Structure formats: structure tokens, C-alpha cells
Amino acid sequence: MTGLLVVTAVPAEADAVRAGLTDATVTVAPVGVGPAVAGAATARLLALAEAAGRPYRAVVSAGVAGGFAGQAAVGDTVVGTASIAADLGAESPDGFIPIDELGMPPALLGGGSVVPADPRLVATLRAALPRATSGPVLTVSTVTGTAASTEALRRRHPEAVAEAMEGYGVAVAAAQAGVPFAELRTISNPIGPRDRDAWRLREALTALTTAASALR
């Protein structure tokens, strides 16, 4: 068994993680933006490692994210306790219906719209990052950019602390491979009306480098 696999969306995030690593056995790979490509690429990396007789012991989805006001501020670090596919389901006149509530056979739902992070991996990250915020992280295919959509997400997921675009895809790939999973994020912007001037990517990437010392 080999070390930890850390997947990010883009190379800048991967570089930030590598800059803070203290464990040379950790593998870092940028796998693309969005849950589909992240899930497919992670599944391939896990399968190749297993076929080579060197399976990874765990996988972490890492990178920057948006934070919900009052939960995670710009520059904060977040340890995800679960990854939630926040827009996987159906619209209806009465509002959004999560895929778990559409009446499909359980066998077709995989892990459903919520994949809990591995408790021991979460505990390890929290112990190494005592100032980090912990809570569910939403995975979206469309980044939230209006007050109305932000409020809708908060109503459906009151415990969520952040949103990103890859965690759920990576979590499903890990679950299918029987590999422990967790999500580690640093906050680059508040979730709400889209305002590029409010983004602090440099701060978030610097925080990601600091948080990477917990990855071992």
C-alpha cells in the first residue's frame, strides 16, 4: 500500500498543496474542474494504483472553495465531514427534490447525494488543523452566484459550511474503490452574488499551503 492521494481541480491548487507537504509519500494530482471529470480521473488513478499492487491508503479532495457567511470566512480552512451533491435531483413546483427522494431503487443511487467523509481521516485532519472549521461541503456543477440561490442552498443544507465543484465526484470514486475519503478546502470567496473583486485566491492558496502540512 502506498501513501495518500490528494486530488485538486487545477494545477495552481496542486502547486499550493505540494509547497506545504512534509510527507514525501503523498501524491498530488490536478484532475480537472467539476464532479464528473474529478470523479472519473480519481477512479482511474485509484484503479491504476490498485492494478500495480500499490493501492493508495486514502484520498483527499483539496482546493479552494466558497464559504457560507457566518460559517467560513475568506482565508479559513475547512475540513469536510461529508460531501453533498447539492444540485443532483429534480426541480418541481414545490422546490428542489434531492435524488434520494425521487423513488429510485437504492441500487441505482450509489451512495446517494451525501457521502460521509472517513471519520478517522477527518479526526486526523482536525487534530492537525485545530483552527479549521468542520462541516459538510456542497458540490455544485454551477457555482452559486445570486442571493436567491444562496438562500435556497442554506435552507436545504443549513449545516453546510462551503461549496466547491469536485468533492462529491472524488468521494464517489473513493467509495467505489473502498478507499477512505475526506475533503480539505480553503475559502477564497463568500458564497452569494457573483463578485470577482471579492475573491481572494492568493489568500486561499496560501492557506492551502499551510493546511497541506496536515496531509500525511
PDB file of C-alpha atoms in Angstrom:
ATOM      1  CA  MET A   1       0.000   0.000   0.000  1.00  0.00           C
ATOM      2  CA  THR A   2       1.298   3.432  -0.924  1.00  0.00           C
ATOM      3  CA  GLY A   3       0.655   6.805   0.690  1.00  0.00           C
ATOM      4  CA  LEU A   4      -2.072   9.376   0.471  1.00  0.00           C
ATOM      5  CA  LEU A   5      -3.534  10.600  -2.832  1.00  0.00           C
ATOM      6  CA  VAL A   6      -4.506  14.283  -2.915  1.00  0.00           C
ATOM      7  CA  VAL A   7      -6.503  15.470  -5.916  1.00  0.00           C
ATOM      8  CA  THR A   8      -7.142  19.095  -6.818  1.00  0.00           C
ATOM      9  CA  ALA A   9      -9.082  20.714  -9.630  1.00  0.00           C
ATOM     10  CA  VAL A  10      -6.344  22.880 -11.156  1.00  0.00           C
ATOM     11  CA  PRO A  11      -2.516  22.979 -11.188  1.00  0.00           C
ATOM     12  CA  ALA A  12      -2.349  26.141  -9.032  1.00  0.00           C
ATOM     13  CA  GLU A  13      -4.066  24.260  -6.201  1.00  0.00           C
ATOM     14  CA  ALA A  14      -1.764  21.262  -6.687  1.00  0.00           C
ATOM     15  CA  ASP A  15       1.281  23.537  -6.524  1.00  0.00           C
ATOM     16  CA  ALA A  16      -0.024  25.142  -3.334  1.00  0.00           C
ATOM     17  CA  VAL A  17      -0.506  21.728  -1.723  1.00  0.00           C
ATOM     18  CA  ARG A  18       2.938  20.491  -2.773  1.00  0.00           C
ATOM     19  CA  ALA A  19       4.547  23.635  -1.330  1.00  0.00           C
ATOM     20  CA  GLY A  20       3.250  22.766   2.131  1.00  0.00           C
ATOM     21  CA  LEU A  21       3.749  18.995   2.228  1.00  0.00           C
ATOM     22  CA  THR A  22       6.028  17.479   4.847  1.00  0.00           C
ATOM     23  CA  ASP A  23       5.455  13.854   3.784  1.00  0.00           C
ATOM     24  CA  ALA A  24       7.256  12.763   0.619  1.00  0.00           C
ATOM     25  CA  THR A  25       4.944   9.765   0.166  1.00  0.00           C
ATOM     26  CA  VAL A  26       1.917  11.982  -0.614  1.00  0.00           C
ATOM     27  CA  THR A  27       0.926  12.071  -4.293  1.00  0.00           C
ATOM     28  CA  VAL A  28      -0.743  15.247  -5.605  1.00  0.00           C
ATOM     29  CA  ALA A  29      -2.610  15.344  -8.923  1.00  0.00           C
ATOM     30  CA  PRO A  30      -4.743  18.040 -10.595  1.00  0.00           C
ATOM     31  CA  VAL A  31      -7.678  16.174 -12.111  1.00  0.00           C
ATOM     32  CA  GLY A  32      -9.952  18.850 -13.595  1.00  0.00           C
ATOM     33  CA  VAL A  33     -12.892  21.053 -12.715  1.00  0.00           C
ATOM     34  CA  GLY A  34     -16.320  19.651 -11.854  1.00  0.00           C
ATOM     35  CA  PRO A  35     -17.607  16.437 -10.273  1.00  0.00           C
ATOM     36  CA  ALA A  36     -17.680  14.336 -13.453  1.00  0.00           C
ATOM     37  CA  VAL A  37     -14.085  14.780 -14.568  1.00  0.00           C
ATOM     38  CA  ALA A  38     -12.805  14.760 -10.981  1.00  0.00           C
ATOM     39  CA  GLY A  39     -14.620  11.523 -10.238  1.00  0.00           C
ATOM     40  CA  ALA A  40     -13.527   9.824 -13.458  1.00  0.00           C
ATOM     41  CA  ALA A  41      -9.900  10.891 -13.118  1.00  0.00           C
ATOM     42  CA  THR A  42      -9.748   9.887  -9.455  1.00  0.00           C
ATOM     43  CA  ALA A  43     -11.270   6.492 -10.241  1.00  0.00           C
ATOM     44  CA  ARG A  44      -8.597   5.955 -12.913  1.00  0.00           C
ATOM     45  CA  LEU A  45      -5.761   6.896 -10.535  1.00  0.00           C
ATOM     46  CA  LEU A  46      -7.103   4.576  -7.845  1.00  0.00           C
ATOM     47  CA  ALA A  47      -7.599   1.713 -10.301  1.00  0.00           C
ATOM     48  CA  LEU A  48      -4.098   2.073 -11.779  1.00  0.00           C
ATOM     49  CA  ALA A  49      -2.537   2.084  -8.320  1.00  0.00           C
ATOM     50  CA  GLU A  50      -4.503  -1.000  -7.294  1.00  0.00           C
ATOM     51  CA  ALA A  51      -3.610  -2.822 -10.524  1.00  0.00           C
ATOM     52  CA  ALA A  52       0.058  -2.068  -9.896  1.00  0.00           C
ATOM     53  CA  GLY A  53      -0.193  -3.592  -6.427  1.00  0.00           C
ATOM     54  CA  ARG A  54       0.360  -0.228  -4.722  1.00  0.00           C
ATOM     55  CA  PRO A  55      -3.130   0.981  -3.716  1.00  0.00           C
ATOM     56  CA  TYR A  56      -3.477   4.335  -2.045  1.00  0.00           C
ATOM     57  CA  ARG A  57      -4.429   4.220   1.623  1.00  0.00           C
ATOM     58  CA  ALA A  58      -6.764   7.241   1.352  1.00  0.00           C
ATOM     59  CA  VAL A  59      -7.763  10.078  -0.983  1.00  0.00           C
ATOM     60  CA  VAL A  60      -8.361  13.746  -0.176  1.00  0.00           C
ATOM     61  CA  SER A  61     -10.117  16.261  -2.408  1.00  0.00           C
ATOM     62  CA  ALA A  62      -8.321  19.556  -1.770  1.00  0.00           C
ATOM     63  CA  GLY A  63      -8.534  23.090  -3.106  1.00  0.00           C
ATOM     64  CA  VAL A  64     -10.226  26.446  -2.757  1.00  0.00           C
ATOM     65  CA  ALA A  65     -13.937  26.943  -2.148  1.00  0.00           C
ATOM     66  CA  GLY A  66     -16.664  29.456  -1.434  1.00  0.00           C
ATOM     67  CA  GLY A  67     -17.707  29.851   2.188  1.00  0.00           C
ATOM     68  CA  PHE A  68     -21.172  30.435   3.624  1.00  0.00           C
ATOM     69  CA  ALA A  69     -21.372  33.681   5.592  1.00  0.00           C
ATOM     70  CA  GLY A  70     -21.230  33.024   9.310  1.00  0.00           C
ATOM     71  CA  GLN A  71     -19.717  29.581   8.753  1.00  0.00           C
ATOM     72  CA  ALA A  72     -16.380  30.025   6.974  1.00  0.00           C
ATOM     73  CA  ALA A  73     -14.704  33.332   6.161  1.00  0.00           C
ATOM     74  CA  VAL A  74     -12.220  34.145   3.416  1.00  0.00           C
ATOM     75  CA  GLY A  75      -8.852  32.613   4.295  1.00  0.00           C
ATOM     76  CA  ASP A  76     -10.356  29.984   6.600  1.00  0.00           C
ATOM     77  CA  THR A  77      -9.602  26.287   6.323  1.00  0.00           C
ATOM     78  CA  VAL A  78     -12.453  23.765   6.153  1.00  0.00           C
ATOM     79  CA  VAL A  79     -12.362  20.046   6.920  1.00  0.00           C
ATOM     80  CA  GLY A  80     -15.368  18.478   5.218  1.00  0.00           C
ATOM     81  CA  THR A  81     -17.328  15.960   7.260  1.00  0.00           C
ATOM     82  CA  ALA A  82     -19.396  14.988   4.206  1.00  0.00           C
ATOM     83  CA  SER A  83     -19.553  15.820   0.519  1.00  0.00           C
ATOM     84  CA  ILE A  84     -23.045  16.578  -0.761  1.00  0.00           C
ATOM     85  CA  ALA A  85     -24.219  16.671  -4.382  1.00  0.00           C
ATOM     86  CA  ALA A  86     -26.304  19.788  -3.819  1.00  0.00           C
ATOM     87  CA  ASP A  87     -27.788  20.037  -7.326  1.00  0.00           C
ATOM     88  CA  LEU A  88     -28.293  16.319  -8.086  1.00  0.00           C
ATOM     89  CA  GLY A  89     -32.038  15.776  -8.258  1.00  0.00           C
ATOM     90  CA  ALA A  90     -35.077  17.350  -9.872  1.00  0.00           C
ATOM     91  CA  GLU A  91     -36.896  20.655  -9.892  1.00  0.00           C
ATOM     92  CA  SER A  92     -40.598  20.742  -9.060  1.00  0.00           C
ATOM     93  CA  PRO A  93     -43.283  23.388  -8.487  1.00  0.00           C
ATOM     94  CA  ASP A  94     -42.742  22.785  -4.771  1.00  0.00           C
ATOM     95  CA  GLY A  95     -38.981  23.212  -4.948  1.00  0.00           C
ATOM     96  CA  PHE A  96     -35.867  21.100  -5.404  1.00  0.00           C
ATOM     97  CA  ILE A  97     -36.110  17.325  -4.820  1.00  0.00           C
ATOM     98  CA  PRO A  98     -32.828  15.540  -3.933  1.00  0.00           C
ATOM     99  CA  ILE A  99     -32.128  12.401  -5.931  1.00  0.00           C
ATOM    100  CA  ASP A 100     -32.534  10.318  -2.764  1.00  0.00           C
ATOM    101  CA  GLU A 101     -36.209  11.321  -2.633  1.00  0.00           C
ATOM    102  CA  LEU A 102     -37.165  10.557  -6.236  1.00  0.00           C
ATOM    103  CA  GLY A 103     -38.246   6.995  -5.539  1.00  0.00           C
ATOM    104  CA  MET A 104     -35.431   5.262  -7.419  1.00  0.00           C
ATOM    105  CA  PRO A 105     -34.258   1.807  -6.312  1.00  0.00           C
ATOM    106  CA  PRO A 106     -31.415   2.174  -3.783  1.00  0.00           C
ATOM    107  CA  ALA A 107     -29.100   0.131  -6.013  1.00  0.00           C
ATOM    108  CA  LEU A 108     -29.258   2.899  -8.623  1.00  0.00           C
ATOM    109  CA  LEU A 109     -28.339   5.650  -6.180  1.00  0.00           C
ATOM    110  CA  GLY A 110     -24.831   4.511  -5.271  1.00  0.00           C
ATOM    111  CA  GLY A 111     -24.070   6.390  -2.083  1.00  0.00           C
ATOM    112  CA  GLY A 112     -26.964   8.784  -2.588  1.00  0.00           C
ATOM    113  CA  SER A 113     -26.434  12.528  -2.647  1.00  0.00           C
ATOM    114  CA  VAL A 114     -24.425  12.547   0.601  1.00  0.00           C
ATOM    115  CA  VAL A 115     -21.095  10.756   1.043  1.00  0.00           C
ATOM    116  CA  PRO A 116     -19.745  10.997   4.607  1.00  0.00           C
ATOM    117  CA  ALA A 117     -16.016  11.526   4.985  1.00  0.00           C
ATOM    118  CA  ASP A 118     -13.987   8.847   6.741  1.00  0.00           C
ATOM    119  CA  PRO A 119     -14.221   9.601  10.491  1.00  0.00           C
ATOM    120  CA  ARG A 120     -10.630   8.658  11.282  1.00  0.00           C
ATOM    121  CA  LEU A 121      -9.272  10.720   8.410  1.00  0.00           C
ATOM    122  CA  VAL A 122     -11.408  13.676   9.487  1.00  0.00           C
ATOM    123  CA  ALA A 123     -10.199  13.288  13.081  1.00  0.00           C
ATOM    124  CA  THR A 124      -6.576  13.266  11.910  1.00  0.00           C
ATOM    125  CA  LEU A 125      -7.054  16.434   9.866  1.00  0.00           C
ATOM    126  CA  ARG A 126      -8.929  18.203  12.654  1.00  0.00           C
ATOM    127  CA  ALA A 127      -6.227  17.324  15.174  1.00  0.00           C
ATOM    128  CA  ALA A 128      -3.542  18.725  12.865  1.00  0.00           C
ATOM    129  CA  LEU A 129      -5.656  21.788  11.993  1.00  0.00           C
ATOM    130  CA  PRO A 130      -7.356  22.771  15.273  1.00  0.00           C
ATOM    131  CA  ARG A 131      -8.461  26.174  13.941  1.00  0.00           C
ATOM    132  CA  ALA A 132     -10.203  24.685  10.909  1.00  0.00           C
ATOM    133  CA  THR A 133     -13.974  24.785  10.532  1.00  0.00           C
ATOM    134  CA  SER A 134     -15.653  21.388  10.171  1.00  0.00           C
ATOM    135  CA  GLY A 135     -18.901  20.610   8.399  1.00  0.00           C
ATOM    136  CA  PRO A 136     -20.471  19.366   5.182  1.00  0.00           C
ATOM    137  CA  VAL A 137     -19.160  20.759   1.905  1.00  0.00           C
ATOM    138  CA  LEU A 138     -21.568  21.098  -1.005  1.00  0.00           C
ATOM    139  CA  THR A 139     -20.564  20.006  -4.509  1.00  0.00           C
ATOM    140  CA  VAL A 140     -22.171  22.033  -7.298  1.00  0.00           C
ATOM    141  CA  SER A 141     -21.819  21.950 -11.068  1.00  0.00           C
ATOM    142  CA  THR A 142     -22.788  25.631 -11.279  1.00  0.00           C
ATOM    143  CA  VAL A 143     -21.113  27.965  -8.794  1.00  0.00           C
ATOM    144  CA  THR A 144     -23.689  29.860  -6.750  1.00  0.00           C
ATOM    145  CA  GLY A 145     -23.895  33.490  -7.850  1.00  0.00           C
ATOM    146  CA  THR A 146     -27.146  35.067  -6.635  1.00  0.00           C
ATOM    147  CA  ALA A 147     -28.690  35.870  -3.280  1.00  0.00           C
ATOM    148  CA  ALA A 148     -31.735  33.733  -4.107  1.00  0.00           C
ATOM    149  CA  SER A 149     -29.754  30.606  -4.939  1.00  0.00           C
ATOM    150  CA  THR A 150     -27.557  31.124  -1.889  1.00  0.00           C
ATOM    151  CA  GLU A 151     -30.607  31.299   0.355  1.00  0.00           C
ATOM    152  CA  ALA A 152     -32.096  28.202  -1.291  1.00  0.00           C
ATOM    153  CA  LEU A 153     -28.927  26.233  -0.580  1.00  0.00           C
ATOM    154  CA  ARG A 154     -28.840  27.449   3.013  1.00  0.00           C
ATOM    155  CA  ARG A 155     -32.435  26.324   3.549  1.00  0.00           C
ATOM    156  CA  ARG A 156     -31.752  22.873   2.105  1.00  0.00           C
ATOM    157  CA  HIS A 157     -28.379  22.432   3.799  1.00  0.00           C
ATOM    158  CA  PRO A 158     -28.283  24.544   6.982  1.00  0.00           C
ATOM    159  CA  GLU A 159     -25.190  22.770   8.315  1.00  0.00           C
ATOM    160  CA  ALA A 160     -23.092  23.249   5.154  1.00  0.00           C
ATOM    161  CA  VAL A 161     -20.012  25.423   5.564  1.00  0.00           C
ATOM    162  CA  ALA A 162     -18.721  25.719   1.988  1.00  0.00           C
ATOM    163  CA  GLU A 163     -19.267  24.823  -1.657  1.00  0.00           C
ATOM    164  CA  ALA A 164     -16.867  23.566  -4.301  1.00  0.00           C
ATOM    165  CA  MET A 165     -17.123  21.622  -7.553  1.00  0.00           C
ATOM    166  CA  GLU A 166     -15.292  18.304  -7.135  1.00  0.00           C
ATOM    167  CA  GLY A 167     -15.680  16.745  -3.687  1.00  0.00           C
ATOM    168  CA  TYR A 168     -18.713  14.558  -4.352  1.00  0.00           C
ATOM    169  CA  GLY A 169     -17.204  13.122  -7.550  1.00  0.00           C
ATOM    170  CA  VAL A 170     -13.982  12.257  -5.749  1.00  0.00           C
ATOM    171  CA  ALA A 171     -15.927  10.846  -2.801  1.00  0.00           C
ATOM    172  CA  VAL A 172     -17.939   8.505  -5.032  1.00  0.00           C
ATOM    173  CA  ALA A 173     -14.765   7.282  -6.765  1.00  0.00           C
ATOM    174  CA  ALA A 174     -13.179   6.595  -3.383  1.00  0.00           C
ATOM    175  CA  ALA A 175     -16.286   4.822  -2.089  1.00  0.00           C
ATOM    176  CA  GLN A 176     -16.458   2.602  -5.166  1.00  0.00           C
ATOM    177  CA  ALA A 177     -12.806   1.656  -4.627  1.00  0.00           C
ATOM    178  CA  GLY A 178     -13.232   1.094  -0.894  1.00  0.00           C
ATOM    179  CA  VAL A 179     -10.710   3.839  -0.069  1.00  0.00           C
ATOM    180  CA  PRO A 180     -11.154   6.321   2.834  1.00  0.00           C
ATOM    181  CA  PHE A 181     -12.015   9.842   1.696  1.00  0.00           C
ATOM    182  CA  ALA A 182     -12.011  13.378   3.079  1.00  0.00           C
ATOM    183  CA  GLU A 183     -12.299  16.912   1.705  1.00  0.00           C
ATOM    184  CA  LEU A 184      -9.991  19.791   2.633  1.00  0.00           C
ATOM    185  CA  ARG A 185     -10.794  23.333   1.458  1.00  0.00           C
ATOM    186  CA  THR A 186      -9.631  26.893   1.999  1.00  0.00           C
ATOM    187  CA  ILE A 187     -12.008  29.776   1.413  1.00  0.00           C
ATOM    188  CA  SER A 188     -11.381  32.195  -1.465  1.00  0.00           C
ATOM    189  CA  ASN A 189     -14.737  33.999  -1.534  1.00  0.00           C
ATOM    190  CA  PRO A 190     -18.089  34.308   0.202  1.00  0.00           C
ATOM    191  CA  ILE A 191     -20.982  32.438  -1.387  1.00  0.00           C
ATOM    192  CA  GLY A 192     -23.501  34.921  -2.779  1.00  0.00           C
ATOM    193  CA  PRO A 193     -23.954  37.373  -5.637  1.00  0.00           C
ATOM    194  CA  ARG A 194     -21.084  36.869  -8.055  1.00  0.00           C
ATOM    195  CA  ASP A 195     -18.364  39.450  -7.434  1.00  0.00           C
ATOM    196  CA  ARG A 196     -14.890  38.645  -8.752  1.00  0.00           C
ATOM    197  CA  ASP A 197     -13.469  41.632  -6.889  1.00  0.00           C
ATOM    198  CA  ALA A 198     -14.355  39.898  -3.618  1.00  0.00           C
ATOM    199  CA  TRP A 199     -12.324  36.790  -4.446  1.00  0.00           C
ATOM    200  CA  ARG A 200      -9.050  36.339  -2.582  1.00  0.00           C
ATOM    201  CA  LEU A 201      -7.425  33.452  -4.429  1.00  0.00           C
ATOM    202  CA  ARG A 202      -3.913  34.293  -3.274  1.00  0.00           C
ATOM    203  CA  GLU A 203      -5.016  34.222   0.373  1.00  0.00           C
ATOM    204  CA  ALA A 204      -6.830  30.942  -0.145  1.00  0.00           C
ATOM    205  CA  LEU A 205      -3.861  29.319  -1.902  1.00  0.00           C
ATOM    206  CA  THR A 206      -1.522  30.493   0.862  1.00  0.00           C
ATOM    207  CA  ALA A 207      -3.891  28.977   3.416  1.00  0.00           C
ATOM    208  CA  LEU A 208      -3.943  25.763   1.366  1.00  0.00           C
ATOM    209  CA  THR A 209      -0.149  25.559   1.545  1.00  0.00           C
ATOM    210  CA  THR A 210      -0.332  25.930   5.322  1.00  0.00           C
ATOM    211  CA  ALA A 211      -3.099  23.324   5.601  1.00  0.00           C
ATOM    212  CA  ALA A 212      -1.144  20.855   3.451  1.00  0.00           C
ATOM    213  CA  SER A 213       1.178  20.151   6.366  1.00  0.00           C
ATOM    214  CA  ALA A 214      -1.683  18.056   7.799  1.00  0.00           C
ATOM    215  CA  LEU A 215      -1.636  15.736   4.779  1.00  0.00           C
ATOM    216  CA  ARG A 216       0.463  12.739   5.659  1.00  0.00           C
TER     217      ARG A 216
END
